Coordinates of C-alpha atoms in Angstrom, one line a residue:
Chain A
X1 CA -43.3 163.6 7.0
X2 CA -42.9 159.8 8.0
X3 CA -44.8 159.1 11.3
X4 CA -42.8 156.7 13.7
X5 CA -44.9 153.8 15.2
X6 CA -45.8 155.2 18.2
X7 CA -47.5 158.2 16.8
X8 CA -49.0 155.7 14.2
X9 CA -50.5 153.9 16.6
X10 CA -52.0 156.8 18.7
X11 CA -53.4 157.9 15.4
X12 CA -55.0 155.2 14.0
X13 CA -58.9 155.2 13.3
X14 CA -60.3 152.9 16.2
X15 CA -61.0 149.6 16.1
X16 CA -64.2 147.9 15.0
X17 CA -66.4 146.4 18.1
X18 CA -66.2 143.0 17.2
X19 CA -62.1 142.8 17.3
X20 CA -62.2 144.9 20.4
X21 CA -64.3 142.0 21.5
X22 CA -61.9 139.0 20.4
X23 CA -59.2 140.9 21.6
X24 CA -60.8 141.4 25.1
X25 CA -61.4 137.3 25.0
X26 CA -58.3 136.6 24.5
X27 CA -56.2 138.7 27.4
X28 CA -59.3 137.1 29.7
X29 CA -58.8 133.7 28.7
X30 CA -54.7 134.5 29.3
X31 CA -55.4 135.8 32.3
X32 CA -56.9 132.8 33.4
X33 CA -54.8 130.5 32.2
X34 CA -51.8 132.5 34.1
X35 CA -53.3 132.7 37.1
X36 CA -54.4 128.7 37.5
X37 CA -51.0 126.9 37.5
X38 CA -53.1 123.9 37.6
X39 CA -54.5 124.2 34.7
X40 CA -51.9 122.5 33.0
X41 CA -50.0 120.1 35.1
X42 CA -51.2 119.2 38.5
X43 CA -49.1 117.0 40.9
X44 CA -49.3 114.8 43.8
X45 CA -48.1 111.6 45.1
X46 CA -48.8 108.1 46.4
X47 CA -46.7 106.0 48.1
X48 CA -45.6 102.2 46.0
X49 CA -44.0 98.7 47.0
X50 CA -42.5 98.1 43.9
X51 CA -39.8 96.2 44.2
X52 CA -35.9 98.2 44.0
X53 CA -32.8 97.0 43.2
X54 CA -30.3 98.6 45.3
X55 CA -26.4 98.7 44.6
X56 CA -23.5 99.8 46.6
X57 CA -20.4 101.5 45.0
X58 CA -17.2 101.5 46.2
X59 CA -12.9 101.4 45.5
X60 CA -10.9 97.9 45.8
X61 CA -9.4 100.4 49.1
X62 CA -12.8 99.8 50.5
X63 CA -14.0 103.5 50.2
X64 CA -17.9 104.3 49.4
X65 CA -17.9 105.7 45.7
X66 CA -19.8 108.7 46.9
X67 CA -22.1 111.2 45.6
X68 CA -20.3 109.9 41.8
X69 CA -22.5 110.3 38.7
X70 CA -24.7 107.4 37.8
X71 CA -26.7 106.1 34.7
X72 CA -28.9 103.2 34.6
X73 CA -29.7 101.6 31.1
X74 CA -32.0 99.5 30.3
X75 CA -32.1 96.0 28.2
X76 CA -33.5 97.6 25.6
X77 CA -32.2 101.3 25.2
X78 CA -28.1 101.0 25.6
X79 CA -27.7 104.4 24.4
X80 CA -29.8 106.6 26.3
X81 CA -30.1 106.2 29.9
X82 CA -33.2 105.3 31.6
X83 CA -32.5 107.3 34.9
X84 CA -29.6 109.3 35.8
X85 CA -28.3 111.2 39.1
X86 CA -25.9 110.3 41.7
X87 CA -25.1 108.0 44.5
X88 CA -25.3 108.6 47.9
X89 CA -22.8 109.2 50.4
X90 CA -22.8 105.6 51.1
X91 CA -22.0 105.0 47.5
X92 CA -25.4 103.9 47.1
X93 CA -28.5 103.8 44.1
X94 CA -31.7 102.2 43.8
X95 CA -33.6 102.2 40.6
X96 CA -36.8 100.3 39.9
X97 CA -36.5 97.8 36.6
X98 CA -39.8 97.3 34.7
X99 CA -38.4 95.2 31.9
X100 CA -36.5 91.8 32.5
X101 CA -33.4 91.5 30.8
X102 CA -29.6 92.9 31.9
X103 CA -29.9 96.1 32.8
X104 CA -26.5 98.0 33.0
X105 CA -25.5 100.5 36.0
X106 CA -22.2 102.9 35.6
X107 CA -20.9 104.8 37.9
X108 CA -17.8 107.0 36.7
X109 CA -16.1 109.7 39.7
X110 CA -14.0 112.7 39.0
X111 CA -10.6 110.9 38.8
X112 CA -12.1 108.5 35.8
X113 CA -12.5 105.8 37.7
X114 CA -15.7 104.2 36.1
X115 CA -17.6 101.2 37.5
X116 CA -20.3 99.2 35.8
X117 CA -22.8 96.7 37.2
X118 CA -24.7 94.3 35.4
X119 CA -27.7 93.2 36.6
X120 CA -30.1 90.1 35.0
X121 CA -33.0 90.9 35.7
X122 CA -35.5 88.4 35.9
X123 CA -39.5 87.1 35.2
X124 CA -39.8 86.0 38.5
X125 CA -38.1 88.7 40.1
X126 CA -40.8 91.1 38.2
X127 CA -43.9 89.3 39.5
X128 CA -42.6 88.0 43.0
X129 CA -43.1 90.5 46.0
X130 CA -40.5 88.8 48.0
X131 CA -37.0 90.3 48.5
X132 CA -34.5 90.4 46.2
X133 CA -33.2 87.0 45.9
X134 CA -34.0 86.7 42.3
X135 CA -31.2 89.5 41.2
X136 CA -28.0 87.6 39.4
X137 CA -25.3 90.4 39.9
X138 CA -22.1 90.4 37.6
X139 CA -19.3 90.2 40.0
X140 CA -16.8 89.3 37.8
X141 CA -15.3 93.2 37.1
X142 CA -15.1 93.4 41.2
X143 CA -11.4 94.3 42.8
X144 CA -9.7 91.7 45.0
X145 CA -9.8 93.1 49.0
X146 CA -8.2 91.2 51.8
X147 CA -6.1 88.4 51.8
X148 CA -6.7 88.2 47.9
X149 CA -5.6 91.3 46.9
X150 CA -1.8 90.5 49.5
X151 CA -1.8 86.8 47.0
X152 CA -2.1 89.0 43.9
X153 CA 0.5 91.8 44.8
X154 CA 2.9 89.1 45.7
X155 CA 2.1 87.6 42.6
X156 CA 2.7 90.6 40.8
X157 CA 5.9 91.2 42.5
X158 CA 7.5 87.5 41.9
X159 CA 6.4 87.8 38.0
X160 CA 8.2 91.1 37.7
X161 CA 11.4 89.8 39.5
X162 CA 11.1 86.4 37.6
X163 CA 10.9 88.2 34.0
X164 CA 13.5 90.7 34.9
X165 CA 15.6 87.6 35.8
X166 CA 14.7 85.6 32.9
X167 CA 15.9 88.3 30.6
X168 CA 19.0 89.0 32.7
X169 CA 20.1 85.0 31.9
X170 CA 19.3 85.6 28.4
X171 CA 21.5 88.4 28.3
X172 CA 24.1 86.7 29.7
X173 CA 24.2 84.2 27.3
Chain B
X1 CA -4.6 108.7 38.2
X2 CA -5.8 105.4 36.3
X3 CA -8.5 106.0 33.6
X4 CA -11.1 103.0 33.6
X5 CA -12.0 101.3 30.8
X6 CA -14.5 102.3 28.0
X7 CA -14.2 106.4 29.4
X8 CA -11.7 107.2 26.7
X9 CA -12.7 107.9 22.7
X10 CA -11.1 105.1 20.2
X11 CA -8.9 108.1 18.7
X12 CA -7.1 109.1 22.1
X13 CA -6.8 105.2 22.8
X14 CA -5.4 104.6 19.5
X15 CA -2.9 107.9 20.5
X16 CA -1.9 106.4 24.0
X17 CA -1.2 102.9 22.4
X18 CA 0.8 105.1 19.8
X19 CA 3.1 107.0 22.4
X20 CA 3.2 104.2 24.5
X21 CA 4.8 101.5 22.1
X22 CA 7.1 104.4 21.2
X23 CA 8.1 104.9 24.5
X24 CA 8.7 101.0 25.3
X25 CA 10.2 100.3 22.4
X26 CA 13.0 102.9 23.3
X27 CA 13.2 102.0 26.4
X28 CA 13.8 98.8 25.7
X29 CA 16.4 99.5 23.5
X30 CA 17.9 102.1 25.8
X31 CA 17.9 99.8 29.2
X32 CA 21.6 98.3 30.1
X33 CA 21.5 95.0 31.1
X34 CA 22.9 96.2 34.6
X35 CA 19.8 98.6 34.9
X36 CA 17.4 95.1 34.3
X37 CA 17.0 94.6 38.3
X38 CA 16.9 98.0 38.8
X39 CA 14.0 98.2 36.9
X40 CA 12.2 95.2 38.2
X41 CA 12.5 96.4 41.9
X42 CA 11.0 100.3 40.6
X43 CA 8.7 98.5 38.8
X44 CA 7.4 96.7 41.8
X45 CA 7.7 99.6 43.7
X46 CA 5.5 101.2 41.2
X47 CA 3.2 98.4 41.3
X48 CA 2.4 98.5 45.0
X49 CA 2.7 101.9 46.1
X50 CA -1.1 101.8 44.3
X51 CA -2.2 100.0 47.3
X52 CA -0.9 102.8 49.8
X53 CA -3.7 105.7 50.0
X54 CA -3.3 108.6 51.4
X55 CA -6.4 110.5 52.8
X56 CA -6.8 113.7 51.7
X57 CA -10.1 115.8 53.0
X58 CA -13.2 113.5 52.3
X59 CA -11.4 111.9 49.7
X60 CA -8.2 109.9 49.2
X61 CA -5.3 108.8 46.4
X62 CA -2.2 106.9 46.3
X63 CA 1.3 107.0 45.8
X64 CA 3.1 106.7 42.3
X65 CA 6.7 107.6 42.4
X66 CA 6.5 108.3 38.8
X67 CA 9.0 110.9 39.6
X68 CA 11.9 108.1 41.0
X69 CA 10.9 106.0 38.2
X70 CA 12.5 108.8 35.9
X71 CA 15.3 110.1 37.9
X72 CA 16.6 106.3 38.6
X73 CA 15.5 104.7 35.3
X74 CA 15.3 107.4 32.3
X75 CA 14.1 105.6 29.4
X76 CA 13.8 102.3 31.4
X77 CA 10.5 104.0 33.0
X78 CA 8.4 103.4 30.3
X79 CA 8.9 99.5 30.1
X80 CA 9.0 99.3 33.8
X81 CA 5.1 101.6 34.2
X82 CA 4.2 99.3 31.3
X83 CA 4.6 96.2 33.1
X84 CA 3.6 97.3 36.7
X85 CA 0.6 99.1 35.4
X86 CA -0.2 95.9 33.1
X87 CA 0.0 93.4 36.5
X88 CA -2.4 95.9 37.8
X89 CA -5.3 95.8 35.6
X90 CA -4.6 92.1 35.4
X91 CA -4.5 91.5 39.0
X92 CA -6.1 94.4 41.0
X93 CA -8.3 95.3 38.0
X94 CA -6.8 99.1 38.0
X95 CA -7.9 101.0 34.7
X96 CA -8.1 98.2 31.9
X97 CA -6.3 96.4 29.6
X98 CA -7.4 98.5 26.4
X99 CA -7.0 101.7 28.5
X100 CA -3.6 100.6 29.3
X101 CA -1.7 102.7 26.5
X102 CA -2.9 105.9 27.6
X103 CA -2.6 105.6 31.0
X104 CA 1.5 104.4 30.3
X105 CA 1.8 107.3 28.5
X106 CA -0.1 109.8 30.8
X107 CA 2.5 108.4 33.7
X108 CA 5.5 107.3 32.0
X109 CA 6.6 110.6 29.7
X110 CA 6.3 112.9 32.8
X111 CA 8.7 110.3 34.4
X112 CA 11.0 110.6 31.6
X113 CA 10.5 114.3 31.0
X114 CA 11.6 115.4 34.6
X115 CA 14.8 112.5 33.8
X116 CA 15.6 115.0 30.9
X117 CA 15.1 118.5 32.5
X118 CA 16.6 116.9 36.3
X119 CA 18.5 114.1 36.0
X120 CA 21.4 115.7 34.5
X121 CA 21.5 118.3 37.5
X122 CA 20.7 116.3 40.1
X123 CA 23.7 113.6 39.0
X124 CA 26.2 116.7 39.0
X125 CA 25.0 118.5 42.4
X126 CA 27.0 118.3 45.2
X127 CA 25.3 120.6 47.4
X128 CA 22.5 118.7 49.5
X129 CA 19.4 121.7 49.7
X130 CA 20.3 121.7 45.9
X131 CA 19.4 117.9 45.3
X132 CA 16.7 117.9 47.6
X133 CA 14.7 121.6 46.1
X134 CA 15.5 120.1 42.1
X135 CA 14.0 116.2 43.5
X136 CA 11.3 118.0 45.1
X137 CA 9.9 120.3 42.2
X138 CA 10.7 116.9 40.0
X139 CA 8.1 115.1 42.0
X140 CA 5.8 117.6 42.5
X141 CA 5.9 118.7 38.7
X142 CA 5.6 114.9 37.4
X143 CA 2.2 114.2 39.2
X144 CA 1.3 117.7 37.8
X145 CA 1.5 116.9 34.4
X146 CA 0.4 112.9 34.9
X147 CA -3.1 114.4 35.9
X148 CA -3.1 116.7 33.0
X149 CA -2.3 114.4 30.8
X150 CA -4.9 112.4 31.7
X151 CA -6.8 115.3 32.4
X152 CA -6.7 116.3 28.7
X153 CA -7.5 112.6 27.7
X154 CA -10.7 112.9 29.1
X155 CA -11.2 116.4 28.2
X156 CA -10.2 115.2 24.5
X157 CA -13.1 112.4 24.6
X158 CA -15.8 114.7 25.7
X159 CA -16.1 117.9 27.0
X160 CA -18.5 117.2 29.7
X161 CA -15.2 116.2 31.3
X162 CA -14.0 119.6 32.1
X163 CA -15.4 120.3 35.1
X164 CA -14.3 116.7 36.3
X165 CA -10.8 117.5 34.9
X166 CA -10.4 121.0 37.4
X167 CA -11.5 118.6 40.0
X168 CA -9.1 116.2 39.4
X169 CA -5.9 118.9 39.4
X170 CA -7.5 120.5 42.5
X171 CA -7.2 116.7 44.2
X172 CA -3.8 116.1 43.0
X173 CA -2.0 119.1 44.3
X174 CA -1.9 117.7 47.4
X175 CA -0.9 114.3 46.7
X176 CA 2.0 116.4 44.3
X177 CA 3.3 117.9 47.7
X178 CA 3.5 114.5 49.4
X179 CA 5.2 113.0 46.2
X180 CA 7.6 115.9 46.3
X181 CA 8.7 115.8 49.6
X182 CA 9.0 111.5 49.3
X183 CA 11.1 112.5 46.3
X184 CA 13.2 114.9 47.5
X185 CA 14.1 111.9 50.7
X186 CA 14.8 109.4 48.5
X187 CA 16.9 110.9 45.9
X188 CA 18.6 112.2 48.4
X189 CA 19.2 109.2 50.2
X190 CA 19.8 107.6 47.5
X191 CA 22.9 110.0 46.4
X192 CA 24.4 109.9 49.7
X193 CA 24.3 106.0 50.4
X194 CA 23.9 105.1 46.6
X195 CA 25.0 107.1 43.7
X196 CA 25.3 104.4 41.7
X197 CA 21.3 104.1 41.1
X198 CA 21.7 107.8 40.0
X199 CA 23.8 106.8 37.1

């Protein structure tokens, strides 16, 4: 008659003193190892003064890009970013560069609006402890506010009327 | 409802570019040279109302009377979204200039569909609560299907999207009301003191 495992097991001639002995080694040194979480990884903390660069997010309306997800890549990894997580209510990140070069910050909401910085870091700014004058930011993708953005809308508005007129001429003609 | 630059996957660009160029080119060829100033002033219309937000919660959004565009202009809306949404990624730096053929699409062909299920009914109506209920779901349905348009771009591109896509139909049903109801005055208005731009 075939025995299941359970009856096997009950069974079974004992075992020899010397695996009874490994075997009783081994749940100890488990035991232990279970029982010490800092065995493995212990953790603390220290506070630093390295030097942050931080960056502000927001619409052309003047509204903080809050709590949107952001990535920070470095010069020399474009692919994978360096530190990740989100902006603050204020539309705000910080992340600490430890490489000069451009270092790339994109910020992307729920709507797909999608913002990138691009910061240059530099040598100087590396070394120096003094604040951060040494950061070249990348305005250049920045939306007109103010009295720039009333120029450019009337702008807009003459160039439509103008090429709607020009092409009313032409078809005239 | 504009998608930035470098969000969207070279395929679904490649697509938007595709159904946009369609859709100028027939508008183009379907615009009357009576409807050219028409065009120009929905156009501008189309082009500013950007700038008016409207807070919603925590949040806000803007205006787009895509749903106008398509009821006054048919066809003509797809030039006219071309060219407004063009100025703005020139001159307010809204979406991008690559990004430009999918975001025409995802806001011109609801413009033109509600033109082809609405217009027709909303010409013919006489009765006032009629025009006003048909311009209503017209402007509420377009900015509907504008954000899942572009809701489905993005979800197209990557699929980490979708959680960021029910977020973005969640905020636009509230801006869809407020389109509806600015829809539902102006068509109206506009059949009472001018029919013509109805025709």
């Amino acid at each position: 008659m075939k025995k299941n495992f359970l009856s096997r097991t009950l069974n079974s001639p004992p075992h020899p003193p010397e695996f009874r002995a490994r075997l009783f080694l081994f749940i100890a040194m488990l035991f232990f190892i279970s029982e010490n979480p800092g065995f493995a990884h212990g953790v603390g903390y220290r506070e630093i003064s390295l030097k942050a660069v931080p960056l502000e997010f927001f619409y052309s309306t003047g509204e903080k890009m809050s709590y949107c997800e952001t990535k920070i890549f470095s010069p020399s990894d474009s692919k994978f970013a360096a530190q990740s997580g989100r902006t603050d209510e204020q539309g705000r990140f910080s992340f600490i560069p430890d490489a000069s070069g451009e270092w790339r910050a994109i910020v992307r909401d729920n709507e797909g609006h999608q913002c990138e910085a691009k910061i240059n870091i530099t040598e100087e700014f590396l070394k120096s402890e003094n604040e951060i004058e040494n950061v070249e930011q990348n305005h250049e993708n920045d939306a007109p506010e103010g009295f720039e953005l009333f120029i450019r809308a009337l702008l807009g508005v003459s160039l439509i009327f103008n090429f709607a007129l020009l092409i009313k001429s032409h078809a005239h003609k | 409802m504009h998608i930035s630059e470098g969000i969207l996957s070279t395929q679904i660009l490649i697509t938007g570019w595709a159904g946009t160029c369609a859709g100028v080119a027939l508008g183009l060829k379907k615009t009357s040279d009576y409807k050219i100033v028409r065009t120009a002033l929905l156009a501008s219309t189309f082009f500013l109302a950007s700038l008016v937000n409207v807070r919603i919660g925590p949040g806000s959004t803007h205006l787009s009377f895509i749903a106008p565009m398509g009821l006054i202009l048919g066809w003509g809306a797809f030039p006219a979204i071309f060219v407004a949404l063009l100025l703005q990624a020139i001159l307010f730096h809204f979406g991008g200039l690559l990004v430009l053929g999918a975001n025409t699409f995802a806001m011109a062909s609801p413009a033109l569909v509600v033109y082809l299920i609405f217009g027709k009914s909303i010409r013919e109506s006489q009765n006032k609560i009629s025009v006003m209920t048909l311009s209503f779901i017209a402007g509420a349905l377009a900015v509907i299907m504008g954000a899942s348009i572009a809701g489905a771009f993005l979800g197209l591109t990557d699929k980490n999207f979708l959680t960021a896509i029910k977020l973005l139909l969640a905020a636009h049903i509230p801006l869809a009301l407020i389109e509806g109801a600015a829809t539902a005055f102006l068509i109206t208005w506009l059949k009472k003191a001018a029919p013509e731009f109805l025709k």
